[in-house]
Tab-separated table of C-alpha atoms in Angstrom:
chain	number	residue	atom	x	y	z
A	6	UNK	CA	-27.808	15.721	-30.834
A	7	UNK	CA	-24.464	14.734	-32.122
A	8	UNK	CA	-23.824	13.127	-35.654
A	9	UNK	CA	-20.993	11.340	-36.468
A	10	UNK	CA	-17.586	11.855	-36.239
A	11	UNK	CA	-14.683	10.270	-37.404
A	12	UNK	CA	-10.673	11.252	-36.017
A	13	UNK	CA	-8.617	12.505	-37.316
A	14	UNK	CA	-10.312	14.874	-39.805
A	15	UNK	CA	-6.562	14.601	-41.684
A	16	UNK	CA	-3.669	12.158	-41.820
A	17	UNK	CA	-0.617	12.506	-43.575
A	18	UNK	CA	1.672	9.348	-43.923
A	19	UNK	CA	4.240	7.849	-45.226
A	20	UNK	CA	4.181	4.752	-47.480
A	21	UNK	CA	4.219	1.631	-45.731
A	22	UNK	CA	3.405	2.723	-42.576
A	23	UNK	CA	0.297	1.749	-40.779
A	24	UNK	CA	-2.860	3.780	-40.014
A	25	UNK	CA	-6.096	3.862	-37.625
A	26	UNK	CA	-9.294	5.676	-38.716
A	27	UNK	CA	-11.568	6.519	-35.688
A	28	UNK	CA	-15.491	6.833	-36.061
A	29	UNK	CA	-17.640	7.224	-33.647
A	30	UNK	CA	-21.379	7.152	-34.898
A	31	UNK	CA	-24.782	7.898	-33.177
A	32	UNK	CA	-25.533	7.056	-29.919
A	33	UNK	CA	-27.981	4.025	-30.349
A	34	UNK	CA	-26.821	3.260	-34.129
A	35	UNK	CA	-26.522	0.132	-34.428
A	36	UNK	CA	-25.448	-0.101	-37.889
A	37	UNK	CA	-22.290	1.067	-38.829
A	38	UNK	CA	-20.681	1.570	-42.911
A	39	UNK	CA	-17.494	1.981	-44.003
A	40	UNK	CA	-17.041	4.196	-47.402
A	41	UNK	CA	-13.919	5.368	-49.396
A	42	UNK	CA	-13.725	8.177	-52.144
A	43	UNK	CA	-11.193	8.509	-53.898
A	44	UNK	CA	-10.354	11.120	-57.109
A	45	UNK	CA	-11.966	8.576	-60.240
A	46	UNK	CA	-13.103	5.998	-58.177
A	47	UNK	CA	-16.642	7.458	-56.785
A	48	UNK	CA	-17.898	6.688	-53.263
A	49	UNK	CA	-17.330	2.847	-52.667
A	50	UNK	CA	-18.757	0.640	-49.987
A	51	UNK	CA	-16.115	-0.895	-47.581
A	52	UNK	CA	-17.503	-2.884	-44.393
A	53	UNK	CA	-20.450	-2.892	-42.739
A	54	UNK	CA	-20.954	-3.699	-39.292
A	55	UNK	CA	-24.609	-4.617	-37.132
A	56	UNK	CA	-24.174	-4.177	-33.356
A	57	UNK	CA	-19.927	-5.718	-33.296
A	58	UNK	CA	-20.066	-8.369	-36.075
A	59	UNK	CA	-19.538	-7.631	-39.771
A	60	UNK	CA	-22.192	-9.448	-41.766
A	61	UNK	CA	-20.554	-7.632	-45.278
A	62	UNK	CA	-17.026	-7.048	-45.472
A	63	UNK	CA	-16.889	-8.029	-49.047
A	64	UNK	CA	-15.966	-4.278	-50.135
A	65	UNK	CA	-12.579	-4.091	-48.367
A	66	UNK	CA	-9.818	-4.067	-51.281
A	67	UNK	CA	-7.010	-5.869	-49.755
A	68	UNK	CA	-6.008	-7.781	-46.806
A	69	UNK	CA	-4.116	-5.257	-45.354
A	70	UNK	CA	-7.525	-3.511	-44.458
A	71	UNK	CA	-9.311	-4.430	-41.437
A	72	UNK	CA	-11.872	-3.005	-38.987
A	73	UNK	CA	-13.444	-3.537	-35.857
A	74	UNK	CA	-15.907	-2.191	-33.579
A	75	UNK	CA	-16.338	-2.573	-30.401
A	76	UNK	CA	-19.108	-2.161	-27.745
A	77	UNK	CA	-21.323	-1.969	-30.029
A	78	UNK	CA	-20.261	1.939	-30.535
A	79	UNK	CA	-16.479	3.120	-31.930
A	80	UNK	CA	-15.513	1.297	-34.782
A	81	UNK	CA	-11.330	1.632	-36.112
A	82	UNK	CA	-10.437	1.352	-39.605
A	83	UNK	CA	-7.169	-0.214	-39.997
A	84	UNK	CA	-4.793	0.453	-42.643
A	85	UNK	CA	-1.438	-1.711	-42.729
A	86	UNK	CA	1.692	-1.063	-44.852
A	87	UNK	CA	-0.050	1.944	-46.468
A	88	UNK	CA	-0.015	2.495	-50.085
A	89	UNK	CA	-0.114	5.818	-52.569
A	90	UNK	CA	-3.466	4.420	-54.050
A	91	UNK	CA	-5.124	4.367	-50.352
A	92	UNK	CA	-4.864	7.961	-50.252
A	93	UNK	CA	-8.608	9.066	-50.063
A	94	UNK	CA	-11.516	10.278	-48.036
A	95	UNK	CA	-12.792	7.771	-45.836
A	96	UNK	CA	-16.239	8.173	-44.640
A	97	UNK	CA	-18.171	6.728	-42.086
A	98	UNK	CA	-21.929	6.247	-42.047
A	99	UNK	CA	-24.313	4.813	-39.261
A	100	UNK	CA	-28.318	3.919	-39.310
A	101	UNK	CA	-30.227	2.748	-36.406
A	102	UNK	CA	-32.999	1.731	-38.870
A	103	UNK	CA	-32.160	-0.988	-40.961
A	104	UNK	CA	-34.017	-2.952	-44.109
A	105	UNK	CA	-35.211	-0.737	-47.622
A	106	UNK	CA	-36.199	2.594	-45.801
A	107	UNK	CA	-32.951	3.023	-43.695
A	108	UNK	CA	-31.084	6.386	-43.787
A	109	UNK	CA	-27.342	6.761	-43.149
A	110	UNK	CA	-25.636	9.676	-41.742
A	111	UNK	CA	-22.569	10.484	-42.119
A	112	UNK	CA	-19.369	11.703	-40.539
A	113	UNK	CA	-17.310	14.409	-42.405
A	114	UNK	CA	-14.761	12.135	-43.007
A	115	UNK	CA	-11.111	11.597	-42.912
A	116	UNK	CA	-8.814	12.507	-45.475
A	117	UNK	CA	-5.849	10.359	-46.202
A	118	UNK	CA	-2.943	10.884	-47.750
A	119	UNK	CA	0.557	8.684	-48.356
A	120	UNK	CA	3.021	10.091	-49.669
B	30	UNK	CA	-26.769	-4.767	-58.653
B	31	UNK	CA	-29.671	-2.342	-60.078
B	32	UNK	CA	-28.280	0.609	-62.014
B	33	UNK	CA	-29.251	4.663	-62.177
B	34	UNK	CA	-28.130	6.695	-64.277
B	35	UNK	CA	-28.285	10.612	-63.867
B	36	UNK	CA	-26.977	13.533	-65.936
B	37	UNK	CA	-23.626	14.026	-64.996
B	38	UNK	CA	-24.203	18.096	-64.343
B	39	UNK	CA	-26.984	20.685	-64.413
B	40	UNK	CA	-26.996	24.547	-63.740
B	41	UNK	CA	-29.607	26.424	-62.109
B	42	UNK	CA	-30.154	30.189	-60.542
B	43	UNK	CA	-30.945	31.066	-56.857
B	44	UNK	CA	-34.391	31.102	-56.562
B	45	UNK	CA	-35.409	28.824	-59.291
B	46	UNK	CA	-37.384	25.509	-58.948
B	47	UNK	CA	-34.449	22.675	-60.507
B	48	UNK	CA	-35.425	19.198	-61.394
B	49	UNK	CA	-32.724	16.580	-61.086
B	50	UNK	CA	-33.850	13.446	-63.376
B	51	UNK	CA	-32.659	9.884	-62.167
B	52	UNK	CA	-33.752	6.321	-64.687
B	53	UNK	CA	-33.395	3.498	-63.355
B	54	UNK	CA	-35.376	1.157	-65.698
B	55	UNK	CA	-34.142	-2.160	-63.957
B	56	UNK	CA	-35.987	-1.526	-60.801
B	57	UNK	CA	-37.713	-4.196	-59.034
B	58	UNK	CA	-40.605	-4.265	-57.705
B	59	UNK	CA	-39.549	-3.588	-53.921
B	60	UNK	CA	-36.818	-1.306	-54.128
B	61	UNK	CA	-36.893	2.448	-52.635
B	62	UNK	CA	-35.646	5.308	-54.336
B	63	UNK	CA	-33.245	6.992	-52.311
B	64	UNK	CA	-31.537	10.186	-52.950
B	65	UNK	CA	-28.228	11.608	-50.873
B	66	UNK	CA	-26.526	14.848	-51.829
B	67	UNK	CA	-23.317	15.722	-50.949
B	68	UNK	CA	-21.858	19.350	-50.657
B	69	UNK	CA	-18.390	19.976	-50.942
B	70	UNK	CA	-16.024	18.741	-48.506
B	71	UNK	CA	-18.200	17.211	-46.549
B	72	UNK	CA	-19.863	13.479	-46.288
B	73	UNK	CA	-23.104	12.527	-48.216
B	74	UNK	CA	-26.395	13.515	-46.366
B	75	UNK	CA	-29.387	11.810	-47.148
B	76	UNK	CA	-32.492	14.100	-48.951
B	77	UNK	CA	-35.387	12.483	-49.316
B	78	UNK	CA	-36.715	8.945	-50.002
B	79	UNK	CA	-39.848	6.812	-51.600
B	80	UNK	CA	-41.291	4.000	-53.232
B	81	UNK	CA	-44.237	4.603	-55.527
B	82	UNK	CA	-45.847	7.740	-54.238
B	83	UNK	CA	-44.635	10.941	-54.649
B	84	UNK	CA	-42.887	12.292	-51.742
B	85	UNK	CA	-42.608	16.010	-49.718
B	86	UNK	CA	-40.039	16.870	-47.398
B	87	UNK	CA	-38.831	20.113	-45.948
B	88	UNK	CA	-35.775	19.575	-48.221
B	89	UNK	CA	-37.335	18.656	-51.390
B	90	UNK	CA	-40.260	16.625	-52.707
B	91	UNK	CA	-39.781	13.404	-55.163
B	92	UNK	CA	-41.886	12.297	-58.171
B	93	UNK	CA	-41.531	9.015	-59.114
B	94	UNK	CA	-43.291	7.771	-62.739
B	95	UNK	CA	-46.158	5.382	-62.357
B	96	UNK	CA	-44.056	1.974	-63.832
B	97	UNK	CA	-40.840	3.416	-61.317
B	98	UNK	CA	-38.416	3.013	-64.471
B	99	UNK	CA	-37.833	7.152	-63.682
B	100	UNK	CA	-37.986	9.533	-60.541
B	101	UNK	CA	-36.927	12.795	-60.245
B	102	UNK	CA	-35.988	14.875	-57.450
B	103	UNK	CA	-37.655	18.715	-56.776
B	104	UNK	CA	-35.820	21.421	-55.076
B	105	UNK	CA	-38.885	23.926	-54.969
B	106	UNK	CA	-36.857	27.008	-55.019
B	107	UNK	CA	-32.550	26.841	-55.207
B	108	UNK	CA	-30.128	28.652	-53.333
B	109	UNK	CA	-26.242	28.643	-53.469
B	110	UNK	CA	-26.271	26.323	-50.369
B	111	UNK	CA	-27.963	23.320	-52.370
B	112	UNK	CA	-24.929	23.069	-54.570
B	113	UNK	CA	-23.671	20.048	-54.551
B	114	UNK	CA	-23.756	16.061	-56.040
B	115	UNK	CA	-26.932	14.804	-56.111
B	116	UNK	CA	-27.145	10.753	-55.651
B	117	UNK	CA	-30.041	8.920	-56.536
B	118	UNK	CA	-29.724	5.381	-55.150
B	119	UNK	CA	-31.816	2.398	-55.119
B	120	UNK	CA	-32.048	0.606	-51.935
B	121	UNK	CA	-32.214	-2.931	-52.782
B	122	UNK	CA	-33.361	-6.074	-50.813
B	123	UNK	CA	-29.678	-8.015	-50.938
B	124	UNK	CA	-27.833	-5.587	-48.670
B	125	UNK	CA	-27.451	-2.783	-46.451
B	126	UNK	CA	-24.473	-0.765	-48.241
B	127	UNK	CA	-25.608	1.962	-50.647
B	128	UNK	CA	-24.073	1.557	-54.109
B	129	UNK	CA	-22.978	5.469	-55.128
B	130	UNK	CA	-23.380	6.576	-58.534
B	131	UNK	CA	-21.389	9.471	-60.283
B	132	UNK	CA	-24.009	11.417	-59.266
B	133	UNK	CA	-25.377	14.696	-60.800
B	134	UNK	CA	-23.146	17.846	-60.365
B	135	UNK	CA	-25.679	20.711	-59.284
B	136	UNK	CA	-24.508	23.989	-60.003
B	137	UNK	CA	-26.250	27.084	-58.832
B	138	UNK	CA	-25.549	30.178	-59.715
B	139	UNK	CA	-26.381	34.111	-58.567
């Protein structure tokens, strides 16, 4: 079946300008995670979301990130007034198992960068 | 959070059996052992997982020590595909995010 995905696969922008990251995870995931890589900083957790509501959003570095998801399906990662140190990989993950055995999967990501 | 810690890079050749070593001497009593690789340009995918038994997969097996302070993750016989980082994680009861290490650089060569 089909794994995750995540539009656009690249984004180019300029600073201050505002960006949407597009993931669409497995059909019947109900978990959905939010994850950033950036050169030095490692993979770091973002958001998480179960069914539409975001239980952990504690990883999300600034106010000017945001997400949603709706439907229980598509989730949008929002970036406003875009910075040079937001330029990363941003990766999305989904389970539909949750508690200490759960697996994520992930999308292939989308790569971000402001110039 | 608990902590692993893995060597930050090991070499191998195609064919070979490679252990990849992972402590984590903080480890309570309920958490898993999960480990994720991740080849290059492309998101993490998730290997192989356990909590006190050792564990076979078709991608790899994992031995974990009998007080859990250690595991260490078996690919039976390398090829240039399985290049890549190699995250061992521990899954722990106060959340759902996985907390990424640096990882263990895998090289394999010819």
């Amino acid at each position: 079946g089909a794994g995750v995905s995540q539009s656009p696969s690249n984004k180019v922008t300029e600073k201050g300008k505002d960006v949407e990251l597009r993931c669409d995870p497995i059909s019947g995931h109900t978990a959905l995670y939010w994850y950033r890589q950036s050169l030095g900083q490692g993979l770091e957790f973002l958001i998480y979301f179960q069914g539409n509501s975001a239980p952990d959003k504690s990883g999300l570095p600034s106010d000017r990130f945001s997400a949603e998801r709706t439907g229980g399906s598509v989730s949008t990662l929002t970036i406003q007034r875009t910075q040079q140190e937001d330029s990363a990989v941003y990766l999305c993950a989904s389970s539909g198992q949750l508690g200490l055995q759960e697996t994520q999967y992930f999308g292939p990501g989308t790569r971000l960068l402001v110039l | 959070d608990a902590k692993t810690t893995q060597p930050n890079s090991m070499e191998s050749n195609e064919e070979e059996p490679v252990h990849l070593p992972c402590n984590h001497s903080t480890i309570s009593g309920t958490d898993y052992i999960h480990w994720y690789r991740q080849l290059p340009s492309q998101g993490p995918e998730y290997v192989i997982h356990g909590l006190t038994s050792n564990v076979n997969n078709r991608m790899a097996s994992l031995a974990i020590a009998e007080d859990r302070k250690s595991s260490t993750l078996i690919l039976h016989r390398a090829t240039l595909r399985d290049a890549a980082v190699y995250y061992c994680i521990l899954k722990e009861t106060s959340g759902s995010r996985l907390t990424f290490g640096e990882g263990t650089q895998l090289t394999v060569n010819p």
